[in-house]
Coordinates of C-alpha atoms in Angstrom, one line a residue:
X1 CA 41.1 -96.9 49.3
X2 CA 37.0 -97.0 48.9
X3 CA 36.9 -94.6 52.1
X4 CA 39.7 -92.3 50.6
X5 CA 37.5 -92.0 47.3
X6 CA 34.6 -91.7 49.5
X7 CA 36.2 -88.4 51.2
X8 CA 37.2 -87.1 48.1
X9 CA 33.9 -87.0 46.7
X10 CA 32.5 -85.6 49.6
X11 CA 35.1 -82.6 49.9
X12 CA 34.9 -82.1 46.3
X13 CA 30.9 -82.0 46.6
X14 CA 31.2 -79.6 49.6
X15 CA 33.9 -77.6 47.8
X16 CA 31.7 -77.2 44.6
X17 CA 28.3 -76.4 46.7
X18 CA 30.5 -73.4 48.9
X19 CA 31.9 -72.1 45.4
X20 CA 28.4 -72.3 43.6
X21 CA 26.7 -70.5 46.7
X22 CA 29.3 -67.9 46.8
X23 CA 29.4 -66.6 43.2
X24 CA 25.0 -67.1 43.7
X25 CA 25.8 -64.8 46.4
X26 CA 28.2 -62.7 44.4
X27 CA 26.2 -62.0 41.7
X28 CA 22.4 -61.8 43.5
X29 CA 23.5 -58.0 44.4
X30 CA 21.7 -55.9 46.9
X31 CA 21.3 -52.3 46.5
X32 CA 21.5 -51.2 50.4
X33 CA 22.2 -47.6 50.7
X34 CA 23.1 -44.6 48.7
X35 CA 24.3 -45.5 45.3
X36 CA 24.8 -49.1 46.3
X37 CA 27.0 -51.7 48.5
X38 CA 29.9 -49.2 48.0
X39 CA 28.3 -45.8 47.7
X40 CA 30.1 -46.2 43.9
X41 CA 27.6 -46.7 41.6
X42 CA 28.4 -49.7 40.6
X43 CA 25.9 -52.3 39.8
X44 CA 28.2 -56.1 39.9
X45 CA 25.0 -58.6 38.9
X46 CA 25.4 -60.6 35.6
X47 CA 23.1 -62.1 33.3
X48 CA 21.6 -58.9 32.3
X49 CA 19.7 -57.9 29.3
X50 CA 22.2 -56.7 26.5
X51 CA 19.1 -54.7 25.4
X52 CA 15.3 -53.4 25.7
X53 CA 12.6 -55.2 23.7
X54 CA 10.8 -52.0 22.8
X55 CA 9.9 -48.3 23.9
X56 CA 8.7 -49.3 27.3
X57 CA 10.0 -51.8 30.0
X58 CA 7.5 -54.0 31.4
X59 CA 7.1 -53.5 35.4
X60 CA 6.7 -57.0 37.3
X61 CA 4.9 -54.6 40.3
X62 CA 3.8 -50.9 41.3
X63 CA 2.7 -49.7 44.2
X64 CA 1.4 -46.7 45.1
X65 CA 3.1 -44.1 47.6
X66 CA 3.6 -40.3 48.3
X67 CA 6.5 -37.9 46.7
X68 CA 9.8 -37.8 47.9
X69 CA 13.5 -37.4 46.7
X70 CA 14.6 -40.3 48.1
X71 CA 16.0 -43.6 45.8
X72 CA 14.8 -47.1 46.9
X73 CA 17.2 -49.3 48.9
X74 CA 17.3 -53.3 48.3
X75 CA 18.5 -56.1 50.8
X76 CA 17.6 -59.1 52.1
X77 CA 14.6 -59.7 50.0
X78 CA 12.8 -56.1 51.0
X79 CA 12.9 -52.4 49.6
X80 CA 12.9 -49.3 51.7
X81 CA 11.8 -45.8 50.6
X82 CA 10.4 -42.5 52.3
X83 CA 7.9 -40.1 51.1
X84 CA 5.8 -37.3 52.7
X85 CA 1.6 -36.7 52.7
X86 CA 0.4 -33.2 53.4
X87 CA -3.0 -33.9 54.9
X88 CA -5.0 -34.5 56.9
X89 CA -1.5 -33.5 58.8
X90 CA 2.6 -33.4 57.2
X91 CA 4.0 -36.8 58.0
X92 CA 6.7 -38.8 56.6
X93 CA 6.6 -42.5 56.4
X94 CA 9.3 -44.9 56.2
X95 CA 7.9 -48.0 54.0
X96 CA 9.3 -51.9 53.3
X97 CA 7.3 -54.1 50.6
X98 CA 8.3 -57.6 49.7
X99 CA 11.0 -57.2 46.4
X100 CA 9.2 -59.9 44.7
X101 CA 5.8 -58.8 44.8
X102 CA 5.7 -55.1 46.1
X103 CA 3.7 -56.2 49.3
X104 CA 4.1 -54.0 52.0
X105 CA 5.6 -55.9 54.9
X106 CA 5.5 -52.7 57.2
X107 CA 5.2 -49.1 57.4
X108 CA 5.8 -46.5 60.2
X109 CA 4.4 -42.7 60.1
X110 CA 5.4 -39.6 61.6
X111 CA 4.4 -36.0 62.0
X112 CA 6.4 -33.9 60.4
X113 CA 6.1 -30.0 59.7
X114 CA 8.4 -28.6 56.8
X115 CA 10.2 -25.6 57.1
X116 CA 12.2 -25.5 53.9
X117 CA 11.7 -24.8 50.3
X118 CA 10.9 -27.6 47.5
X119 CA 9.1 -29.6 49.8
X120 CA 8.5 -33.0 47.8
X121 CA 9.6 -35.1 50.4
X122 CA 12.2 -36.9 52.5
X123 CA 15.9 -36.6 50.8
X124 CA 18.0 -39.5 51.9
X125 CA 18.0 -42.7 50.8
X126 CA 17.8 -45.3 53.8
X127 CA 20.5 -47.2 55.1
X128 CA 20.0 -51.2 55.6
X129 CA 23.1 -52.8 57.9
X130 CA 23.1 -56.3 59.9
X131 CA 19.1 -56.6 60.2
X132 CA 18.7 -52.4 60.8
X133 CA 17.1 -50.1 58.8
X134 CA 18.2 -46.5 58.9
X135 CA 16.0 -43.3 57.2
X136 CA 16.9 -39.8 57.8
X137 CA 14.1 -37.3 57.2
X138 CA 14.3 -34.1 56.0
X139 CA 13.4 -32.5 58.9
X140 CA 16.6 -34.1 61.0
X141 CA 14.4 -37.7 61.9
X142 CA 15.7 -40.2 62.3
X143 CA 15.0 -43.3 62.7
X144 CA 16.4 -47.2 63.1
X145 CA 14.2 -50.1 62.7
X146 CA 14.3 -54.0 62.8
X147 CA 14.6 -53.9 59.0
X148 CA 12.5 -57.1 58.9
X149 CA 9.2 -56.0 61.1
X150 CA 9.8 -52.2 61.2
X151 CA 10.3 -52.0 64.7
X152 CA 11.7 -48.9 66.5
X153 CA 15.1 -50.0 68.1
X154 CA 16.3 -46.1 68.4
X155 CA 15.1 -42.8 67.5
X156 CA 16.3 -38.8 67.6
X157 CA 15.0 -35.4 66.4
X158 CA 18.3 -34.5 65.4
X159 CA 16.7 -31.3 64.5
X160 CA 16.0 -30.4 68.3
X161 CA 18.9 -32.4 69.7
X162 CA 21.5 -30.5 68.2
X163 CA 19.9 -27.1 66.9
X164 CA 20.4 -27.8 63.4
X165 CA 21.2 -24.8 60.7
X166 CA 19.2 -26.5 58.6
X167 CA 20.1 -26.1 54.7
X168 CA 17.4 -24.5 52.5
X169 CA 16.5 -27.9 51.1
X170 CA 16.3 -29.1 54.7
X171 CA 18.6 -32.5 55.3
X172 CA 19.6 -35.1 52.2
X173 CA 22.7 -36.8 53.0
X174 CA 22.6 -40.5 53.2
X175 CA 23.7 -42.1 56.2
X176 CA 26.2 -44.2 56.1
X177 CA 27.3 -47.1 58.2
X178 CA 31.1 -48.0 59.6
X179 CA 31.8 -50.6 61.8
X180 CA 29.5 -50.3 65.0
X181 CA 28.8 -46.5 64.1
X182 CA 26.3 -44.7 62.4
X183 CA 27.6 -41.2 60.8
X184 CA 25.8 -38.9 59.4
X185 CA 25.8 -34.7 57.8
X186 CA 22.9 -32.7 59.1
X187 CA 24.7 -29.1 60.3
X188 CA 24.3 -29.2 64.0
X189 CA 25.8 -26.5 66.2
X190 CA 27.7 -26.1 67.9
X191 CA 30.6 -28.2 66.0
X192 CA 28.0 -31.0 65.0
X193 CA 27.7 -30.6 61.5
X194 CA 28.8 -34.4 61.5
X195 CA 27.6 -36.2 63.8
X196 CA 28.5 -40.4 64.6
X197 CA 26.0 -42.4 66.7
X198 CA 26.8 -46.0 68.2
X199 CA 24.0 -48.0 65.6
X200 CA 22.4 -49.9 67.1
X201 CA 21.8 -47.9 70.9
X202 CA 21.9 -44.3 69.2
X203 CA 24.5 -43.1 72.0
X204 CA 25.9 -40.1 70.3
X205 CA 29.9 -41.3 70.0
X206 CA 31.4 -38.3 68.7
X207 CA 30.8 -35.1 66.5
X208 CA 33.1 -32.7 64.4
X209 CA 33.1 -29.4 62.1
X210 CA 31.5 -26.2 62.4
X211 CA 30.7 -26.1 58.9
X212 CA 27.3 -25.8 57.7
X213 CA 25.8 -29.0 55.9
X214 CA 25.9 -29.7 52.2
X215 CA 23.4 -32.1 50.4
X216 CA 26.5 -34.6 49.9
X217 CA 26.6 -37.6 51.3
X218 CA 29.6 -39.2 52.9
X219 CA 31.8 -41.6 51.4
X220 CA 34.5 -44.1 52.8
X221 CA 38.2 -44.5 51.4
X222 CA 41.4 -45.9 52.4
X223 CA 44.3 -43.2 51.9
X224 CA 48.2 -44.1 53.4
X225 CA 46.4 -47.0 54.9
X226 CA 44.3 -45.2 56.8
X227 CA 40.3 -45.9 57.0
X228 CA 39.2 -42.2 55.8
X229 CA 35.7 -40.7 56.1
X230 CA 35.4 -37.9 53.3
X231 CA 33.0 -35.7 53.5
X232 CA 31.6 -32.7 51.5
X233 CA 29.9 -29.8 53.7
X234 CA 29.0 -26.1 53.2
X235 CA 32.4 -25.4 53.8
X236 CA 35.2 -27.9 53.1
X237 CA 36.3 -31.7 51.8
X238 CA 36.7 -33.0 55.1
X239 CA 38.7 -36.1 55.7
X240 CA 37.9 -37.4 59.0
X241 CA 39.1 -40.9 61.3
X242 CA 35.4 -42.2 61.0
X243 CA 35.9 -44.1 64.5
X244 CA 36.6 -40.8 66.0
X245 CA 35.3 -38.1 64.3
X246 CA 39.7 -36.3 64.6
X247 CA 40.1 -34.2 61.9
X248 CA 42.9 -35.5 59.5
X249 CA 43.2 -33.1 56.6
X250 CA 40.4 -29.8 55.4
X251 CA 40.3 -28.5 52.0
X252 CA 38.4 -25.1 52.2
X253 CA 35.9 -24.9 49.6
X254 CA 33.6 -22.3 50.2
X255 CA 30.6 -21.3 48.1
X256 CA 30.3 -17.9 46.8
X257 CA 26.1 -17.8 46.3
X258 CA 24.8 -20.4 48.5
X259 CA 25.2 -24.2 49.9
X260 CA 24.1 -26.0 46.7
X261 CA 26.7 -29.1 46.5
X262 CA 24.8 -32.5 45.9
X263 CA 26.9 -35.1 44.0
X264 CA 28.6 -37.3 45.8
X265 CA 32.8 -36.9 45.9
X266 CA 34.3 -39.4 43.8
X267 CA 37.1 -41.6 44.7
X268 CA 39.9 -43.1 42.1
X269 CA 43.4 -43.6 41.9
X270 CA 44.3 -41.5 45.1
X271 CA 41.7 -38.7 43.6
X272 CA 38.3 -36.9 44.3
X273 CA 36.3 -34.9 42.3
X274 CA 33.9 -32.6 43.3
X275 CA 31.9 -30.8 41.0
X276 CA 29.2 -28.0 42.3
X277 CA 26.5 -26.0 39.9
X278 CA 27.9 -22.6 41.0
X279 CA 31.3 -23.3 41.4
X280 CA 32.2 -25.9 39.4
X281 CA 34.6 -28.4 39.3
X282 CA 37.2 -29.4 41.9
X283 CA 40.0 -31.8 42.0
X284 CA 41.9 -32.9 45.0
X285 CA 45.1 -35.3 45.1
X286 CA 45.5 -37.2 48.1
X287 CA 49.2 -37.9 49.3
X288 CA 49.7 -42.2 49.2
X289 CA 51.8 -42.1 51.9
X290 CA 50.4 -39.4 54.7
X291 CA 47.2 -37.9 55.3
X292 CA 47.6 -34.9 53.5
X293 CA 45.9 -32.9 50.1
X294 CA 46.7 -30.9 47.6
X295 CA 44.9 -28.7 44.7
X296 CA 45.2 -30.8 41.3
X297 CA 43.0 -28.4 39.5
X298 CA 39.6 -26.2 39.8
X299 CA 37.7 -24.7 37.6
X300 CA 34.9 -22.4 37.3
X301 CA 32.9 -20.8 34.5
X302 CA 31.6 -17.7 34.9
X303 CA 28.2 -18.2 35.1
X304 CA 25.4 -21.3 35.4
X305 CA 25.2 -21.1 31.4
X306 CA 28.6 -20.0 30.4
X307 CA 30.5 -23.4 32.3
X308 CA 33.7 -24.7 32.2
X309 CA 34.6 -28.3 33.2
X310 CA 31.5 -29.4 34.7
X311 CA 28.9 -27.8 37.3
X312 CA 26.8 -30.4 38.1
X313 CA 23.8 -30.4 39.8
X314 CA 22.5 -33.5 41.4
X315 CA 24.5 -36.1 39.3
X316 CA 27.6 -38.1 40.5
X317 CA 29.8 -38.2 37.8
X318 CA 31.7 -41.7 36.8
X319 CA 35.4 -41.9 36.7
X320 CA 37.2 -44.0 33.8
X321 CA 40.9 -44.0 34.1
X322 CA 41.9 -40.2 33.0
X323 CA 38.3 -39.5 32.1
X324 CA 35.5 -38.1 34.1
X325 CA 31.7 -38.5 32.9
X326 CA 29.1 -36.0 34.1
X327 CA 26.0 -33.9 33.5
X328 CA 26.7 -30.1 33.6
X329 CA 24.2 -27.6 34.5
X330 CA 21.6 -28.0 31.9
X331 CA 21.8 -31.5 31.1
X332 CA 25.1 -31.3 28.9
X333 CA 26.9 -35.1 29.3
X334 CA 29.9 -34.0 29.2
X335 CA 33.6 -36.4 29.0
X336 CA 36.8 -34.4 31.0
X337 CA 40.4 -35.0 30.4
X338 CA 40.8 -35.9 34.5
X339 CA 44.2 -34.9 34.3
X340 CA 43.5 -31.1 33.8
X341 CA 39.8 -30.4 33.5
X342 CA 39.4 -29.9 29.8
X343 CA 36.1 -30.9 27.8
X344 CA 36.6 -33.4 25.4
X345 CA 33.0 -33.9 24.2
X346 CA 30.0 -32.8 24.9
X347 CA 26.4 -34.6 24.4
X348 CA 23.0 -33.3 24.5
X349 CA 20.7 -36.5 23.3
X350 CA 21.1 -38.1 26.6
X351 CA 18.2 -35.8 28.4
X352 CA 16.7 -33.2 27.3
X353 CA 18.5 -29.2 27.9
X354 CA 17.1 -27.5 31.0
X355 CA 18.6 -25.9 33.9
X356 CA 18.9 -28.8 36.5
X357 CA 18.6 -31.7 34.1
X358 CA 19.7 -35.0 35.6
X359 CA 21.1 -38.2 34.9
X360 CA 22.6 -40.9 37.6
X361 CA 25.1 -43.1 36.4
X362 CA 24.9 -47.1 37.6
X363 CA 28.0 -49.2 35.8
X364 CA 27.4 -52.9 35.5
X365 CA 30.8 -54.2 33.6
X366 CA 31.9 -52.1 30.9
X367 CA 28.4 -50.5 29.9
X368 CA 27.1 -47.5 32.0
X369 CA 23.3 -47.5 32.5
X370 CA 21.9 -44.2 32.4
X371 CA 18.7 -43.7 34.2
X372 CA 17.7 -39.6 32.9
X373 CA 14.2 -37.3 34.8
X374 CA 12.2 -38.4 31.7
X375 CA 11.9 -42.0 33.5
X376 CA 14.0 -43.6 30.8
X377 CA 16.8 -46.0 31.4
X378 CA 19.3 -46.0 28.7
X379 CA 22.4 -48.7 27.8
X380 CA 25.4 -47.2 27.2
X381 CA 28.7 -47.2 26.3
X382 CA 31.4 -44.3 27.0
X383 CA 34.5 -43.3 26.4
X384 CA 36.9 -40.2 24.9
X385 CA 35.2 -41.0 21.5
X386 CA 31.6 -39.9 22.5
X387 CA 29.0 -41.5 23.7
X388 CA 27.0 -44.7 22.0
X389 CA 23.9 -45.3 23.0
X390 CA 22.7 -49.2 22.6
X391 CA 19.1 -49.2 23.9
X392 CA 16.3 -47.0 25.6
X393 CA 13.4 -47.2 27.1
X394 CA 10.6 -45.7 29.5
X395 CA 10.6 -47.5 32.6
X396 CA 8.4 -44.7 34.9
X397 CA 6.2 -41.6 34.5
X398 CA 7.9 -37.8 35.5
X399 CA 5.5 -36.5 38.3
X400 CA 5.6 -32.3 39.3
X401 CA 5.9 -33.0 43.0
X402 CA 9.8 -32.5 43.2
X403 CA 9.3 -30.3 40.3
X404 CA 6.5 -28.5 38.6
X405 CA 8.0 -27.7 35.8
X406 CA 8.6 -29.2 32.0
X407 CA 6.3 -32.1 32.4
X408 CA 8.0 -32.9 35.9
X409 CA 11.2 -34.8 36.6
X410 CA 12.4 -38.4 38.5
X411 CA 15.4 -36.9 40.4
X412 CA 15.2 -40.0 43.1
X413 CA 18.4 -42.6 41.9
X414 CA 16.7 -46.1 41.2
X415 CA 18.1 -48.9 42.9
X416 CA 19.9 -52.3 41.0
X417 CA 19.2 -55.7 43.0
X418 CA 18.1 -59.1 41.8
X419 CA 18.5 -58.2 38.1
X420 CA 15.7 -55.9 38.6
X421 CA 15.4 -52.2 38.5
X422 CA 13.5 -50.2 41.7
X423 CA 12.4 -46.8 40.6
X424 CA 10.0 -44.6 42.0
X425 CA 8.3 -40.7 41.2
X426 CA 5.7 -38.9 43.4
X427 CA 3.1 -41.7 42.9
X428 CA 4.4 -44.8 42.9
X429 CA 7.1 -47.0 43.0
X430 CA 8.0 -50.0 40.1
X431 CA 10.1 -52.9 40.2
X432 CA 10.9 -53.7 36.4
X433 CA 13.2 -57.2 35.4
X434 CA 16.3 -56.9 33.7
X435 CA 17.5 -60.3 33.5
X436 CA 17.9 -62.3 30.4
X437 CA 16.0 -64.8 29.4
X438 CA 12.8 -64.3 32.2
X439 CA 9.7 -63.9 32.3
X440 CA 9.0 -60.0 33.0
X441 CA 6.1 -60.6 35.3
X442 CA 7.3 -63.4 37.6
X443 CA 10.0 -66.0 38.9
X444 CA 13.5 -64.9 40.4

């Protein structure tokens, strides 16, 4: 009977220790690509400040780097970002500092002559997988390292490699990672604008689409039970089989001025949204039970100032049940009935009016953080009664690199890991805590 008890203990010990390391693990999120684990936006970590102690959060580290677009990406105790110098040559670099203290653990550096307009710096947030690293350049670069000592394992001027029709703002779309392939949007011809690498060789394992590339990065679904690879180009929502690049359904939609769309599509309920700053916003119902599309709604206002719906810019809107959050083309936050496009309020104390004013969206339970191109994070709360807004504060400086205008702007997305916040403009990048109950400046 004393052994019996003995064993139970044990088990129950065991049990308890696999339970508590799995909800530590659970809730310790990492931030590893584009928009986080899920490309979704969503920020699971608990144990969060309910609010900001005054007008400025208090940054634990900053270190200093060059401009770029790019967000920071979090995992396994490190932090990735990109930026660009312009002398004594054009490079881009590819660094990794230490999330705890903002040491950097490694960098690499490349030449790396731009030929495209608003030249602030690499676009695409890297991409950190099973102990590789992945950072796309603007230029067509790209790169996969040992994530943990920066080591080259492959490389490939995709630029060169597959005579890219490279977009005006040169290359931005994430890459993004499924099962033992690498797939990424860059525009190659001929019939390369997507293009899937095996990752961790670089052996090219299939490409698709003659379509130009957008600025949109790829997301992942499930649709009739199918593993579906949507993308957004210059041309069409593409739904691809991401293991073989066959085309399973298109959706033409075409822009009438020029390649412009950014936000990522957005996946609910057998949906996506797209929404474009010239030709606004675009809903697509997916069939449960085949792989086939059909037109929900679309509509378009008849000019950048005179919108209807929502013509975003950079920002991924949210989905809530029937209601769709988003910023329209001059920073109006706007809530949509999802079930036909209408507005059903509209908000301008979130950012400040101009053309191109940005927010991205992080939820984290039922409160959306807002991080805006002033550098302020804000707490919020949404829904089809407006928006509340609990707390605010300036967590980083707006630099004129990405643009010189109205004080400049922080377009990069900030990163969510640790129950701290990763942001970073043309100057410098800041870790910041947002966990309850800690010591800004040090601990876990």
């Amino acid at each position: 009977m004393k052994h019996f008890a003995t064993l139970f203990t044990t088990l129950f010990a065991v049990s308890f220790l696999f339970i508590a390391t799995g909800r530590a693990r659970l809730l310790a999120d990492k931030w590893p690509q584009w928009r986080g684990t899920h490309r979704d936006g969503v920020w699971n970590e608990t144990g969060i400040i309910d609010a900001f102690e005054g007008p400025d959060i208090p940054i634990r580290w900053r270190v200093p780097i060059g401009s770029g677009y790019s967000g920071p990406s979090v995992a396994e105790g490190r932090v990735y970002v990109t930026d660009r110098l312009t002398k004594p040559t054009q490079v881009e670099r590819v660094h990794c500092f230490d999330w705890k203290t903002g040491e950097q653990l490694w960098t690499f550096t490349y030449e790396c002559a731009y030929r495209i307009d608003y030249t602030a710096g690499p676009r695409a947030t890297v991409t950190v997988h099973d102990g590789l690293a992945y950072a796309l350049g603007a230029m067509g670069h790209l790169h996969c390292f040992n994530a943990a000592t920066g080591e080259i394992v492959w490389q490939n001027n995709l630029g060169a490699t597959y005579n890219i029709d490279m977009p005006t703002w040169g290359i931005a779309s994430a890459p993004i990672v499924d099962e033992e392939l690498l797939i990424v949007q860059i525009g190659g011809t001929p019939s390369a604008c997507i293009v899937a690498f095996d990752r961790k060789t670089g052996a090219e394992k299939w490409k698709a689409l003659d379509d130009k590339a957008s600025y949109s990065a790829p997301i992942l679904i499930t649709q009739a039970g199918q593993r579906v690879l949507i993308c957004w180009t210059g041309g069409h929502v593409a739904a691809l089989n991401p293991q073989t690049g066959e085309v399973l359904w298109l959706y033409p939609f075409k822009p009438t001025r020029m390649e412009i769309g950014i936000a990522t599509p957005v996946y609910y309920d057998n949906e996506l949204f797209i929404t474009d700053f010239f030709e606004g916003s675009l809903l697509l119902k997916l069939a449960p039970d085949k792989l086939a599309v059909e037109l929900g709604w679309h509509r378009k206002g008849k000019d950048e100032q005179n919108t209807d719906a929502l013509h975003s810019t950079m920002a991924t809107p949210i989905r809530e049940g029937d209601y769709i959050y988003g910023v329209d083309s001059y920073g109006e936050l706007r809530c949509l009935d999802a079930r036909n496009g209408d507005r059903i309020w509209e908000d301008l104390s979130a950012v400040p009016r101009a053309r191109w004013s940005n927010i991205h969206f992080i939820r984290n339970d039922d409160k959306v953080w807002m991080f805006n191109e002033r550098g302020e994070l804000l707490i919020t709360e949404l829904s089809p009664e407006g928006l509340n807004v609990i707390s605010r504060a300036k967590l980083i400086e707006p630099t004129r690199d990405q643009l010189n205008r109205r004080g400049g702007v922080t377009w990069a997305h900030p990163a969510f890991a640790y129950r701290h916040v990763f942001a970073r403009n043309d100057n410098e990048l800041v870790c910041a805590s947002l966990a309850k109950n800690e010591n800004p400046n040090k601990g876990d």
